Each structure stands twice: as C-alpha cells, then as structure tokens.
CSV table of C-alpha atoms and ligand atoms in Angstrom, one decimal:
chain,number,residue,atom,x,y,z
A,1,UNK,CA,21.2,1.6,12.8
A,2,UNK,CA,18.1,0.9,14.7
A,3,UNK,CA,18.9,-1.0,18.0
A,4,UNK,CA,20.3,-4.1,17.8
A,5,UNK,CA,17.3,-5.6,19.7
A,6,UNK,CA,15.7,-8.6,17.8
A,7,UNK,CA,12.4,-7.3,16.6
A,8,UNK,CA,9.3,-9.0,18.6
A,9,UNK,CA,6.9,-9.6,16.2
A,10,UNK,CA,9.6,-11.3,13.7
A,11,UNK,CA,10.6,-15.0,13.9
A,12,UNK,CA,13.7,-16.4,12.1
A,13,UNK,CA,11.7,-17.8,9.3
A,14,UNK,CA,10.9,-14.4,8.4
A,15,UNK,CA,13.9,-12.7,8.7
A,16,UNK,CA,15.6,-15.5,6.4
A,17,UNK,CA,12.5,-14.2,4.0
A,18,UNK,CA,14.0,-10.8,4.9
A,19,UNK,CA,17.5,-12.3,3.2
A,20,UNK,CA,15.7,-13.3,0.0
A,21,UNK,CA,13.4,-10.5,-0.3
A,22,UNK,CA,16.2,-8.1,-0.2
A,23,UNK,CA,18.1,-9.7,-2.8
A,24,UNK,CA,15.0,-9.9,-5.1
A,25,UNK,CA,14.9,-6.1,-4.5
A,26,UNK,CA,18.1,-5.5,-5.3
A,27,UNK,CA,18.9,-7.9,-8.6
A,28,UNK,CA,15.2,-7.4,-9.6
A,29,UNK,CA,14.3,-4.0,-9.1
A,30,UNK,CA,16.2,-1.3,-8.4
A,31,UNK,CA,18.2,-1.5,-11.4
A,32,UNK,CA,15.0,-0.7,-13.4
A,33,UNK,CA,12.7,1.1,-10.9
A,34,UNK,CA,13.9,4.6,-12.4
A,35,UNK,CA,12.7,3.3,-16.0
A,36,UNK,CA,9.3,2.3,-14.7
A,37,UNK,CA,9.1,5.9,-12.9
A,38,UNK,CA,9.4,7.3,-16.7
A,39,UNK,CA,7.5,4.6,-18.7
A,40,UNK,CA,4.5,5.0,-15.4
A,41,UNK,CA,4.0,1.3,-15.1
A,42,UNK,CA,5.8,-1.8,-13.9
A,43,UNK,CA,5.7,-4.8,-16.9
A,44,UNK,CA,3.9,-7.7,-15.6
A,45,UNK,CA,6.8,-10.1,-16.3
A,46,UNK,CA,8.2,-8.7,-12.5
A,47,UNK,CA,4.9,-9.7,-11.0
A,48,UNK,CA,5.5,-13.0,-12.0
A,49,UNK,CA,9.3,-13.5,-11.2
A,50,UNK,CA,7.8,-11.6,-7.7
A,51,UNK,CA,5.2,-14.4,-7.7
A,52,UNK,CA,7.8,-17.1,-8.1
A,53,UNK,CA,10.2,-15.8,-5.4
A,54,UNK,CA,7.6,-16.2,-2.7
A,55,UNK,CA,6.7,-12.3,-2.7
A,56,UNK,CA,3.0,-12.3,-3.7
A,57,UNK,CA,-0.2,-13.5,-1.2
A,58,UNK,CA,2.6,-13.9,1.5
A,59,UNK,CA,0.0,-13.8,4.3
A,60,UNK,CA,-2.5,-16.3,2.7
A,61,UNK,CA,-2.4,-20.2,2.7
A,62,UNK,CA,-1.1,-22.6,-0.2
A,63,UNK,CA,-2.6,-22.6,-2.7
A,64,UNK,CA,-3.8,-19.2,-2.4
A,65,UNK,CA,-0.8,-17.8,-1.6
A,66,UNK,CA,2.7,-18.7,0.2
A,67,UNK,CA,1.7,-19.8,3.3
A,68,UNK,CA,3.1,-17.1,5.8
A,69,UNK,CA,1.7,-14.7,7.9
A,70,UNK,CA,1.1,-10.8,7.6
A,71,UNK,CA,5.0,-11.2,9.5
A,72,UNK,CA,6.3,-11.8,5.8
A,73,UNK,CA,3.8,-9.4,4.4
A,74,UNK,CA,5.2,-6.7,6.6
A,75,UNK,CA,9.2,-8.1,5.4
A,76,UNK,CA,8.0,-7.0,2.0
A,77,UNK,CA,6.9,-4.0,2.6
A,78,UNK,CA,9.5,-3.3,4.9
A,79,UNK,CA,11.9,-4.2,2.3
A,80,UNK,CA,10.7,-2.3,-1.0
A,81,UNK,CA,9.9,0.7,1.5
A,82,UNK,CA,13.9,0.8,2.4
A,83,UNK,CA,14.7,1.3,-1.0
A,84,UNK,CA,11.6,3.9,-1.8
A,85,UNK,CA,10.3,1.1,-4.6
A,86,UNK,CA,7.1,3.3,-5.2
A,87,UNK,CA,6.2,1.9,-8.5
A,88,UNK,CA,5.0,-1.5,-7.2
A,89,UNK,CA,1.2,-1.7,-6.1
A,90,UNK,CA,2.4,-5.1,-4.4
A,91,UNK,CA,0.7,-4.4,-0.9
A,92,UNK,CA,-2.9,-3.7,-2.9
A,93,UNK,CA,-2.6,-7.3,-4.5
A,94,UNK,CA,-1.2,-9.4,-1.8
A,95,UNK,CA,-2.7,-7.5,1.6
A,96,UNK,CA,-5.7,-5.7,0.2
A,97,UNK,CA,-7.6,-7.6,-2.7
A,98,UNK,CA,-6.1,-11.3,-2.1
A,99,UNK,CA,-7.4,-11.6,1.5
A,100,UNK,CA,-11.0,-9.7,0.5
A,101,UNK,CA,-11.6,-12.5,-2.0
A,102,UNK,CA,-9.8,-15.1,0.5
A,103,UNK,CA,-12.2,-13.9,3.1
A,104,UNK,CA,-15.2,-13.2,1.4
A,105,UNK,CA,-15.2,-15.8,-1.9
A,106,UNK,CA,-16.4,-19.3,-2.7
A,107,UNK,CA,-14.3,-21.9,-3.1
A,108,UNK,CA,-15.3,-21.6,-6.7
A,109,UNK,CA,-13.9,-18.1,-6.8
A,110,UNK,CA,-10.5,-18.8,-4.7
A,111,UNK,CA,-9.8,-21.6,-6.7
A,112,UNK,CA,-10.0,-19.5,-10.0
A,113,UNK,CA,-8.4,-16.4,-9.1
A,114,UNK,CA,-5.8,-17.0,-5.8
A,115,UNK,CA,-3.6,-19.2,-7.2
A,116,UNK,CA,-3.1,-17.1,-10.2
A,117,UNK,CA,-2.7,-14.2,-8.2
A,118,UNK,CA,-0.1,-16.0,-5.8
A,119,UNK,CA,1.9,-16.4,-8.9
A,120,UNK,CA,1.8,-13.0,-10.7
A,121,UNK,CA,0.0,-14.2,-13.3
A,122,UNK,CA,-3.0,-12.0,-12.0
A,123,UNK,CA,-2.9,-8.7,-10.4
A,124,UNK,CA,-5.8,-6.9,-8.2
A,125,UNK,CA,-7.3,-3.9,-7.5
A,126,UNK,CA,-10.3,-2.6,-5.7
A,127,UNK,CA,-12.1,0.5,-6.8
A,128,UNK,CA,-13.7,2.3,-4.4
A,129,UNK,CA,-13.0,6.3,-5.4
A,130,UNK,CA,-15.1,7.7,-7.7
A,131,UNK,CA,-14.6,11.4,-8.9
A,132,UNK,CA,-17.8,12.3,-6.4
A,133,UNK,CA,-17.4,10.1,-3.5
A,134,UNK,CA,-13.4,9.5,-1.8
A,135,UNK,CA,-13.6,9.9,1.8
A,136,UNK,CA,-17.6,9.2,1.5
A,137,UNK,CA,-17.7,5.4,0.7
A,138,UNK,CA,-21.3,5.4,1.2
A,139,UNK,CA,-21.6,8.4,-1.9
A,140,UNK,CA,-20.7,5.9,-4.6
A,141,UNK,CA,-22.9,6.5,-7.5
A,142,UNK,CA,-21.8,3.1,-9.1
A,143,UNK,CA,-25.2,1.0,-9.2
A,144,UNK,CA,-24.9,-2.6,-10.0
A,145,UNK,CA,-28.7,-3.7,-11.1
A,146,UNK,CA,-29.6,-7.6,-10.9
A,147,UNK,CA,-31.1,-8.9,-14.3
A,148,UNK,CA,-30.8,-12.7,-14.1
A,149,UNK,CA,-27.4,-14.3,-13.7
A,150,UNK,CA,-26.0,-11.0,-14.3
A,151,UNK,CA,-25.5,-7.4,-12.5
A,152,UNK,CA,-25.3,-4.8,-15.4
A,153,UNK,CA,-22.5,-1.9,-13.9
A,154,UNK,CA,-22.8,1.4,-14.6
A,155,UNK,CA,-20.8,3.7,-13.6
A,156,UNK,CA,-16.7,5.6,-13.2
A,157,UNK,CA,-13.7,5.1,-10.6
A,158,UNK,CA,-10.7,7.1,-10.4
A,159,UNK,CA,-7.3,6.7,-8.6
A,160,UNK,CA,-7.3,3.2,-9.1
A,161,UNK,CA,-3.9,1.7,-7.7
A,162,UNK,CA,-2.9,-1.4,-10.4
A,163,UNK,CA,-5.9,-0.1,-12.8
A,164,UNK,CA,-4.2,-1.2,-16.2
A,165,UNK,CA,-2.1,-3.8,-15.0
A,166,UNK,CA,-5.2,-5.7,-13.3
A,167,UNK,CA,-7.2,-9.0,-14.4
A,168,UNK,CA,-9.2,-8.5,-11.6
A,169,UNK,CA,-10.8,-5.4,-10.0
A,170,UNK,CA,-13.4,-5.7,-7.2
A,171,UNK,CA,-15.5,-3.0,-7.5
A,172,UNK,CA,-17.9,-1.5,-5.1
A,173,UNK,CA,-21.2,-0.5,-6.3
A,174,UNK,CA,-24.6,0.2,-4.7
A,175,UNK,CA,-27.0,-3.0,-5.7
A,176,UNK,CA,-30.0,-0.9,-3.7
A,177,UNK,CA,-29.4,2.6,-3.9
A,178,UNK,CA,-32.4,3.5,-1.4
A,179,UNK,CA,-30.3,2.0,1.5
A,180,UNK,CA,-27.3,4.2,1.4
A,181,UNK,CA,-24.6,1.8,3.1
A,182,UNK,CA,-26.6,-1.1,3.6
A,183,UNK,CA,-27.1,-1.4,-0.1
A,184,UNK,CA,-23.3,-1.5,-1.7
A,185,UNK,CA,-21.7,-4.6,-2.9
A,186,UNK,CA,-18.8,-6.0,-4.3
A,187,UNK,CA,-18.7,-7.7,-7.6
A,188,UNK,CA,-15.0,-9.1,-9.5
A,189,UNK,CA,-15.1,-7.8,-12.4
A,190,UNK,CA,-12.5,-9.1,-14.7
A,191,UNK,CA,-10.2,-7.9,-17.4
A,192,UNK,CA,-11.7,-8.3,-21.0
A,193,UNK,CA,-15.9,-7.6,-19.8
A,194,UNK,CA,-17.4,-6.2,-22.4
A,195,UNK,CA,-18.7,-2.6,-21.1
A,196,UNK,CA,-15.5,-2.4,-19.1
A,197,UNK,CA,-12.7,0.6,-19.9
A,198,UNK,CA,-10.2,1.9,-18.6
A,199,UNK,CA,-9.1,5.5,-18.9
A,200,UNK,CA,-5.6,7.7,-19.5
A,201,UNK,CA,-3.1,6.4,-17.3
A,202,UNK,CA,-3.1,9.4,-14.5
A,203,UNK,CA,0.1,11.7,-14.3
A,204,UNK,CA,0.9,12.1,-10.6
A,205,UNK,CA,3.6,14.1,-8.4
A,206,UNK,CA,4.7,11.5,-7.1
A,207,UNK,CA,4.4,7.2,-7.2
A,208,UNK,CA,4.8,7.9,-10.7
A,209,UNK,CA,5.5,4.4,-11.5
A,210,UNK,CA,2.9,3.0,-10.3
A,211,UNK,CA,-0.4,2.6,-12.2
A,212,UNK,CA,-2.6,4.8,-11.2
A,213,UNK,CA,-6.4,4.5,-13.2
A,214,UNK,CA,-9.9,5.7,-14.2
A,215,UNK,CA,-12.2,2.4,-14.8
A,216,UNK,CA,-15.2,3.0,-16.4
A,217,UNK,CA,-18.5,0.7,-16.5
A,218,UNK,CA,-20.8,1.1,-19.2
A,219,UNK,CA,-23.7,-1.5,-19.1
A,220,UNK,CA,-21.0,-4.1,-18.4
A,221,UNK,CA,-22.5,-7.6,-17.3
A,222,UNK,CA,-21.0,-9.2,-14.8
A,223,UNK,CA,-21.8,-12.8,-13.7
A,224,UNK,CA,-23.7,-13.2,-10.5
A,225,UNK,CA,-21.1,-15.6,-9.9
A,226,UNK,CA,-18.8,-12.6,-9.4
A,227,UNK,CA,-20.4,-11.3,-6.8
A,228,UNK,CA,-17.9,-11.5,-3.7
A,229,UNK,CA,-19.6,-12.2,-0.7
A,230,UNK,CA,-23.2,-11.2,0.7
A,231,UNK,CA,-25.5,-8.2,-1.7
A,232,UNK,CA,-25.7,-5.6,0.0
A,233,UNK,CA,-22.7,-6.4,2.8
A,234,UNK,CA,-20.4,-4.6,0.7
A,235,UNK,CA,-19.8,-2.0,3.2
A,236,UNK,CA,-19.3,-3.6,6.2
A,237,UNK,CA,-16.7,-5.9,4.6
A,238,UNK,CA,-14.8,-2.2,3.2
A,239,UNK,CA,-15.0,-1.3,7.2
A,240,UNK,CA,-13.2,-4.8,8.0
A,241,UNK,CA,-10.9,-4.8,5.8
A,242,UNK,CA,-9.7,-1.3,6.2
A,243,UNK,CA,-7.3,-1.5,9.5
A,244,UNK,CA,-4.9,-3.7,7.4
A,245,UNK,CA,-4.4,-1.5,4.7
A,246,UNK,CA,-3.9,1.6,7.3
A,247,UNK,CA,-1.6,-0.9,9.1
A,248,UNK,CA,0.5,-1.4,6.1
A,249,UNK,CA,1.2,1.9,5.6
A,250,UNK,CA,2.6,2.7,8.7
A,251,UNK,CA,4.6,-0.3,8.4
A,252,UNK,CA,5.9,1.6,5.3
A,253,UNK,CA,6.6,4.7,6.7
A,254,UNK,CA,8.5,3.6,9.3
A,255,UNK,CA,10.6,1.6,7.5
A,256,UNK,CA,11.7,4.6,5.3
A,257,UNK,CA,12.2,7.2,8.0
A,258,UNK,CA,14.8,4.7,9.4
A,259,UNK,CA,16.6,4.1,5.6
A,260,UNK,CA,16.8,7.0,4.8
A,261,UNK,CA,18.0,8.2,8.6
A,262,UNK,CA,20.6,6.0,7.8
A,263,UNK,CA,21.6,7.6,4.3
A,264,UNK,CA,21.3,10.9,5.9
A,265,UNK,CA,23.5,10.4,8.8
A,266,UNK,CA,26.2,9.1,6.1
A,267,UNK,CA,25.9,12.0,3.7
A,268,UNK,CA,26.0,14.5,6.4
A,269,UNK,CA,29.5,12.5,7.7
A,270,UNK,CA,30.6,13.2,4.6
A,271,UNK,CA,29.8,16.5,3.4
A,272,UNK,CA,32.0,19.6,4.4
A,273,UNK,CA,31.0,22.6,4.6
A,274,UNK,CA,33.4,25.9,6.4
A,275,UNK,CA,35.7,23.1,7.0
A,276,UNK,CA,34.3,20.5,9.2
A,277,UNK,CA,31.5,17.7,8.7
A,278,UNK,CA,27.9,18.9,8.1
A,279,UNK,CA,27.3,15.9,10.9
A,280,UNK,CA,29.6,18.0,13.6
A,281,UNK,CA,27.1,20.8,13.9
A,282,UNK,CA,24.7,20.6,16.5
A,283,UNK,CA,22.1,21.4,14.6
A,284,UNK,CA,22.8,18.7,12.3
A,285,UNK,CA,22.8,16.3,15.5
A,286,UNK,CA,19.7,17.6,17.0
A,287,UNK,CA,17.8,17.0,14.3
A,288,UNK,CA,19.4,13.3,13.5
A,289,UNK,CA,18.6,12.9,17.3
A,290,UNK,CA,15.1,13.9,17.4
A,291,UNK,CA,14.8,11.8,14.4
A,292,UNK,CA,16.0,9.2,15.9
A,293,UNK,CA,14.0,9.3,19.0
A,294,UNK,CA,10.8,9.9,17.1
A,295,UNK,CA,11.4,6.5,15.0
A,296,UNK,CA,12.1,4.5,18.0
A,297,UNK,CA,8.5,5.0,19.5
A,298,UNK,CA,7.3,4.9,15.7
A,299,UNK,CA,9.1,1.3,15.5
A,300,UNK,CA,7.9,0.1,18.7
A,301,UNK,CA,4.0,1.1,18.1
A,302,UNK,CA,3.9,-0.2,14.6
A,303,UNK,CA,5.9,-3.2,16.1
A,304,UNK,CA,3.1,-3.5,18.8
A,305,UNK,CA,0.4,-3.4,16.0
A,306,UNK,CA,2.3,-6.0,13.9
A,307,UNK,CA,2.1,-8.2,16.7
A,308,UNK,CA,-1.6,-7.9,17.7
A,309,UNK,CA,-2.8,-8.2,14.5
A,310,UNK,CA,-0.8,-11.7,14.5
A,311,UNK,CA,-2.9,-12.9,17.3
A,312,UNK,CA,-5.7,-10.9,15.4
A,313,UNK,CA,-6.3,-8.1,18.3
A,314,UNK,CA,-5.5,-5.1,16.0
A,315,UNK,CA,-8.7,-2.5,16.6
A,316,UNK,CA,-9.3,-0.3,13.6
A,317,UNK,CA,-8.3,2.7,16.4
A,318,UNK,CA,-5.0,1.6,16.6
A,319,UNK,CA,-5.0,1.1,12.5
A,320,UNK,CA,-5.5,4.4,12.5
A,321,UNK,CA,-3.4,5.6,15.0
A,322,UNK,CA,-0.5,3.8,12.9
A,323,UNK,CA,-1.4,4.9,9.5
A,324,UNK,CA,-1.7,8.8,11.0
A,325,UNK,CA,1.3,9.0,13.2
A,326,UNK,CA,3.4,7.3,10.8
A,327,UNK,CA,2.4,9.3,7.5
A,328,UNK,CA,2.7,12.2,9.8
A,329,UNK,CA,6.1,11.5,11.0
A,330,UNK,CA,7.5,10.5,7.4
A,331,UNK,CA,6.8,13.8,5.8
A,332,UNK,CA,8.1,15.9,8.7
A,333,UNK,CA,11.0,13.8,8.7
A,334,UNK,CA,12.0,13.3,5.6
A,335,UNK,CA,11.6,17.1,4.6
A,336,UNK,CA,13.7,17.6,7.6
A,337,UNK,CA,16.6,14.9,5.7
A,338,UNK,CA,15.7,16.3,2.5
A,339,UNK,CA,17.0,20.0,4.0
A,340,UNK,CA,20.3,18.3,5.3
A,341,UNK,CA,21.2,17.1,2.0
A,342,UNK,CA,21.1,20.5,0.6
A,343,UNK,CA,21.1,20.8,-3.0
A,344,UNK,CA,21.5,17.2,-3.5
A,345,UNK,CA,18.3,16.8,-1.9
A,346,UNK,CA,16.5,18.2,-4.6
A,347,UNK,CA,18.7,16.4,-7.4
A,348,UNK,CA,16.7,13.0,-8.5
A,349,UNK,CA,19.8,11.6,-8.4
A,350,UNK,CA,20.1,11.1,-4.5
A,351,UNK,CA,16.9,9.2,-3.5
A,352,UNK,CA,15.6,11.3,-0.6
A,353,UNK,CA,14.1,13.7,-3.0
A,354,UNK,CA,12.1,11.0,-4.5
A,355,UNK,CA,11.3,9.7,-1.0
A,356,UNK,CA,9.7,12.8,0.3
A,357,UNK,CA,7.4,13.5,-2.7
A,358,UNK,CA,6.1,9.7,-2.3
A,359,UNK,CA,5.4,10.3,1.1
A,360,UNK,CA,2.8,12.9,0.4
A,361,UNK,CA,0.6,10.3,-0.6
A,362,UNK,CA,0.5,8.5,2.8
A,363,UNK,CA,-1.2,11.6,4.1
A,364,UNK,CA,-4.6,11.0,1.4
A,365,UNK,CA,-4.8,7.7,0.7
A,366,UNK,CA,-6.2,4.6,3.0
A,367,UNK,CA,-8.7,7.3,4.3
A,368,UNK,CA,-7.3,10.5,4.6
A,369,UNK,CA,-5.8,11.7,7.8
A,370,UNK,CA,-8.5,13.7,8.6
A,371,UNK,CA,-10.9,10.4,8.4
A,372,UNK,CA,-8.3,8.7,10.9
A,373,UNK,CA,-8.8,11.2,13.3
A,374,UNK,CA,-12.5,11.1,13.4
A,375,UNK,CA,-11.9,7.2,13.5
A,376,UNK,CA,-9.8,8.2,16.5
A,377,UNK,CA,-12.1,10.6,18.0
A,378,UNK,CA,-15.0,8.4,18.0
A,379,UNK,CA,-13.4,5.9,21.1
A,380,UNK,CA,-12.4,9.1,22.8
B,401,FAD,C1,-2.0,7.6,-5.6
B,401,FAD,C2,-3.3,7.2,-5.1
B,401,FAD,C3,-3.7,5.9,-5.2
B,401,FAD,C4,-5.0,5.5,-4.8
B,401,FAD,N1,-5.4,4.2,-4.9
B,401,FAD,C5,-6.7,3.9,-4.7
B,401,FAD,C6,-7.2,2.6,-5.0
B,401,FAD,O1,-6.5,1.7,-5.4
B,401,FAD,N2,-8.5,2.4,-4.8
B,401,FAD,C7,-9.4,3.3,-4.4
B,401,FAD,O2,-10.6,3.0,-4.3
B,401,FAD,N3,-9.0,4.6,-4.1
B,401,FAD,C8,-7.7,4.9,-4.3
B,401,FAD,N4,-7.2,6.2,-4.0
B,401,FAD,C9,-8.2,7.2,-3.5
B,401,FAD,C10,-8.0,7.6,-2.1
B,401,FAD,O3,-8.3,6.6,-1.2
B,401,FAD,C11,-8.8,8.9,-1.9
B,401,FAD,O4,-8.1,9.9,-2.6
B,401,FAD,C12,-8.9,9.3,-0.4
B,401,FAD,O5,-9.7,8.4,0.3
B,401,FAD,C13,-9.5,10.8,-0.3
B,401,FAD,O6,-10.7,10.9,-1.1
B,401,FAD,P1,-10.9,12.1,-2.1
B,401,FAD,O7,-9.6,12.2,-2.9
B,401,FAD,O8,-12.2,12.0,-2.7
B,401,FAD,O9,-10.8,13.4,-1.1
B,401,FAD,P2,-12.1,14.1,-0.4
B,401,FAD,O10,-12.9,13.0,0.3
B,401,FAD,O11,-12.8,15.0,-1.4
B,401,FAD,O12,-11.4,14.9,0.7
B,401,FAD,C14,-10.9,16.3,0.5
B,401,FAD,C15,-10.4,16.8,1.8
B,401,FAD,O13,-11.5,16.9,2.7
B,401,FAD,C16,-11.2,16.2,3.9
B,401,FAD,N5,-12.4,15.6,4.5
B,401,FAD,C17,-13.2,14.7,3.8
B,401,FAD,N6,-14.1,14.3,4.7
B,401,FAD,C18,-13.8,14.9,5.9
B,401,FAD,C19,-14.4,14.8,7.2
B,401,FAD,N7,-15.5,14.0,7.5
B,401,FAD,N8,-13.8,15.5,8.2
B,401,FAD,C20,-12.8,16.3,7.9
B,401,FAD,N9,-12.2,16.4,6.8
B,401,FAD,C21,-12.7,15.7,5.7
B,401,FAD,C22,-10.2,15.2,3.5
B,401,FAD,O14,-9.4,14.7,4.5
B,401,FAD,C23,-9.3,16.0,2.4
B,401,FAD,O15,-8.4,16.7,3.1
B,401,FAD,C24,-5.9,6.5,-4.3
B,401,FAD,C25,-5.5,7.8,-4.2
B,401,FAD,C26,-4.2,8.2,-4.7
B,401,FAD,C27,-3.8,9.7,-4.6
C-alpha cells in the first residue's frame, strides 16, 4: 500500500527479519491474542518461544541479546503493531529495560540478567509512576535508604507495564530525598525479595492483555549490588533513556495507521450501501486520501528518526516530535476508519475497534503529550 520505495533506514538483513517476524506473529500470536485480551496477561511460555526466534534484546549484542540494531527493533514493533498485538509489553523489555541495564550495569549484572532476558526466560519492567508523581519524575516518594550492603525500599508504583510477569523491575527511588532530582536512583529489584508485592492486576479500556501492575515495597532489602549505575544519577539516566521509548512509539503508530488504511480501503471496496461501493463516494476518498497523505510525511519523519538514531543523532526534540505527531495522527485517523466501517467498527469482531481504543494510550504514556510539547517548546 505504502510506496513501493525501499525504506532508507532498513537493510536486507532486516527485512528477511521482517519475513520471520511476521510469521512468528502470525503462527504464534494472533491465533491466541483475543484469549490473552480476556485472561489480561500473556503466559510466559510465548516470551520464551519469542526469545528463541530472535524477537527479544534485538538491538543489543550477543550474549545480551541478538545482535542487531534498533533497525530490527523497529521490524518488531512494526510487525506486532500491523496486527494491533496490544497484549505484548515486548518493546518495554527489549528497547526500554534491556538497554538501561546494558548501558548502565556491571558486567556482573549483564551477565546475570541479559542473557536470560534475550531468551524469554526473564522479563523487565521499570517503575517509575507512582499514584502521586506521573508526569513529575522528580515527585517520587519511593526512598531507598543505604544500611550496609543493602538499600531497604519503601514505597508503591502503579501502571506498571509487565508488573506480574516480571523477574526483574528497575525501580526508581529517591536514595537522598533533600536533593529532589539529583538524589533518585535506580536499584533491580528482583522477583521473590522479601518485602516486595505486587497488587490486583489493573482492569483497563484498552491494552487489556497486557499486564498492567501496582508493585509495592515494604522494607524490602535490596543488595547494593543491585544498584544500576551511579546513586543518585538515577535521573539523568530516566532523561537519556527517554527519546527511545518516545521513538518507539511513533514507530508504532505509524505502522498501524498504514494497516489498518489498508483494511479500510478493502472494507469500504466492499461494502454497498444505495447501490454502489462505500469506496466510490468522495467522501469516502477524501478521507482515504488525506489519510494517506498524512501517513506518508508520518512515514518519512519516523523514517528520518529511525535512521538518526542508527548513527545515534536522534535529539530528545525530535523523540518528542515523533511520539506526539504520531499518537496524534493515530487517534484522529483511526476514529476517522473506525466511522467508515460503520457498525462493524464498533463490533470486536473487525479489529479497527480494538485498534482505536489502544491508541488512546499513546496519547498518556512515555510522557504525556502535554510533556512533549513543553519538551518541544523548550528548543523553540
Ligand atoms: C497502560 C499504561 C502503561 C504504563 N506503563 C508504565 C510503566 O511500565 N512504567 C511506568 O513507570 N509508568 C507507566 N505508565 C504511566 C505513564 O507513564 C503515566 O500515566 C504518564 O506519564 C502520565 O502520568 P500520570 O498518569 O500521573 O498523569 P499526570 O501527571 O497526573 O497528568 C494529568 C494531566 O496533566 C497533564 N500535565 C501534567 N504535567 C503537565 C505540565 N507540566 N504541563 C501541562 N500539562 C501537564 C498531563 O499531560 C495529563 O493530561 C503507564 C501508563 C499506562 C496508562
């Protein structure tokens, strides 16, 4: 659908990923993604077939992961986003927590929790949003205190993305409370620490097979060992990291505004309505057009930021402008597909209903849109 035009950033290597990931998808997941929409969580046994197809840590070296480049991170994404695969927290594990630890960790600490993670065997998060503090970073109330070999952790996340599928969480906590953002850290904190809980699995609109958490931290002692990174450089390794994860979601919206353009511009071929093809009226057209337009200088920004953040140029402006034009765009446009499908639209049975209510999302999380813009605003 989109032009025939090879894409810039993608070599042939990944585009033969593209070729297995897509078959993955399709034998591995979409017969069961409805099932893990009703049970709310995705059984770990897929994270490790995932992990032994090559799908996990795609952007990190061997051992630590496959080997690629964020090129065949972005194939992933790309892919699952096509088919609306909203239940799999993939892109937190491989492109969020993997590379903080791969980044920030000892040897020691890569060597014990990559390779797992590469394989499925171990799944991430990071919890940064507590019930008080979202948009704020810097308002965590979490306080990890230094008693020996150990920080004791006190304190409650929310929203957590892979909460009760994960081995390993890296939480961010304020190890000197009196310096605001100079004084949060990051600690691993890992699956079985006494003191650590996990709360009711959170009912959501939409992503509802993904698993979505409250962690709580009662006196739980975590090893100094565990601590990722410098004390007290928490923040300014949250403010690094960031661009990727805004990156990847406009990598993911603008590979579902082109599926389901595609779907849409079939259905409409094919419905009738007074005797000709919903596709024949110009309204119909003109919004399939404007669509269309609107995707191709989607495509070719996010393209652009693909690119640069190979040759690692990728500014945290640009991040932003990806994440907020591409959430933007999604939910106009898939409301707009959603409408063209008519009753159908709203039947779970014809995916673009699905679509748009996980597209809301996109709009909140990775630093709401509203944070992006002030991002924005501050180069102006
Ligand atoms: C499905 C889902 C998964 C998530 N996964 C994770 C995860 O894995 N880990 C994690 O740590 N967090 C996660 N989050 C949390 C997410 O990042 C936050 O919800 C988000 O950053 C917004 O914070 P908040 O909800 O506290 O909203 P608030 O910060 O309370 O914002 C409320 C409103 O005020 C606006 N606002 C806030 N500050 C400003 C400002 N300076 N200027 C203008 N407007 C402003 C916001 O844009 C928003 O519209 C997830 C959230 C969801 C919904």
């Amino acid at each position: 659908m989109m032009d025939d035009t090879k894409r810039a950033p993608f070599r042939d290597d990944h585009e033969e990923f593209r070729t297995q990931v897509r078959r993955f998808v399709e034998r591995e997941i979409k017969p069961f993604h409805a099932d893990w929409e009703d049970q709310g969580i995705v059984p770990p046994s897929l994270w490790r077939r995932a992990g032994e197809e090559g799908l996990l840590n795609c952007m990190l070296p061997e051992p630590y992961g496959q080997g690629g480049d964020f090129g065949h991170s972005a194939v992933v994404i790309e892919e699952l986003a096509r088919v609306n695969a909203s239940a799999l927290g993939f892109s937190v594990h491989s492109e969020i927590v993997s590379p903080y630890l791969h980044a920030y960790g000892t040897e020691e600490q890569k060597q014990r929790w990559l390779p797992k993670m590469a394989r499925g065997e171990m799944i991430g998060a990071i919890a940064m949003t507590e019930p008080g503090a979202g948009s704020d970073v810097k308002a965590v109330r979490t306080t990890a205190r230094r008693e020996g070999d150990h920080f004791i952790l006190n304190g409650q996340k929310t929203f957590i993305s892979n909460g009760h599928n994960a081995g390993i969480v890296i939480v961010v906590a304020k190890t000197d409370p009196e310096l605001g953002a100079k004084g949060i850290s990051l600690l691993c904190v890992e699956d079985g620490t006494p003191g650590f809980g996990r709360g009711k699995r959170l009912k959501k609109i939409g992503l509802r097979g993904q698993d979505t958490a409250e962690l709580y931290f009662e006196n739980a002692r975590i090893p100094a060992a565990n601590l990722l990174g410098e004390e007290n450089r928490g923040f300014a390794y949250l403010m690094h990291e960031l661009a990727q994860e805004r990156l990847i979601i406009g990598v993911r919206a603008a590979a579902s505004i082109e599926s389901f353009l595609e779907r849409t511009i079939a259905y409409t071929r094919g419905r009738k309505a007074f005797g000709q093809s919903v596709f024949d009226y110009q309204n119909t057209r003109f919004k399939l057009a404007e669509a269309k337009a609107q995707l191709t200088m989607l495509r070719t920004f996010v393209d652009d930021c693909i690119a640069r953040h190979l040759r690692g140029e990728l500014t945290p402006e640009r991040a932003a402008m990806a994440k907020l034009n591409g959430s933007e765009m999604q939910n106009r446009l898939l409301d707009d597909f959603l409408q063209l499908h008519g009753g159908y639209g709203f039947m779970s049975e014809y995916e673009i209903g699905g679509a748009w209510i996980d597209a809301r999302v996109g709009r909140i999380y990775g630093g709401s849109n509203e944070i992006m813009k002030e991002i924005v605003a501050r180069g102006l």
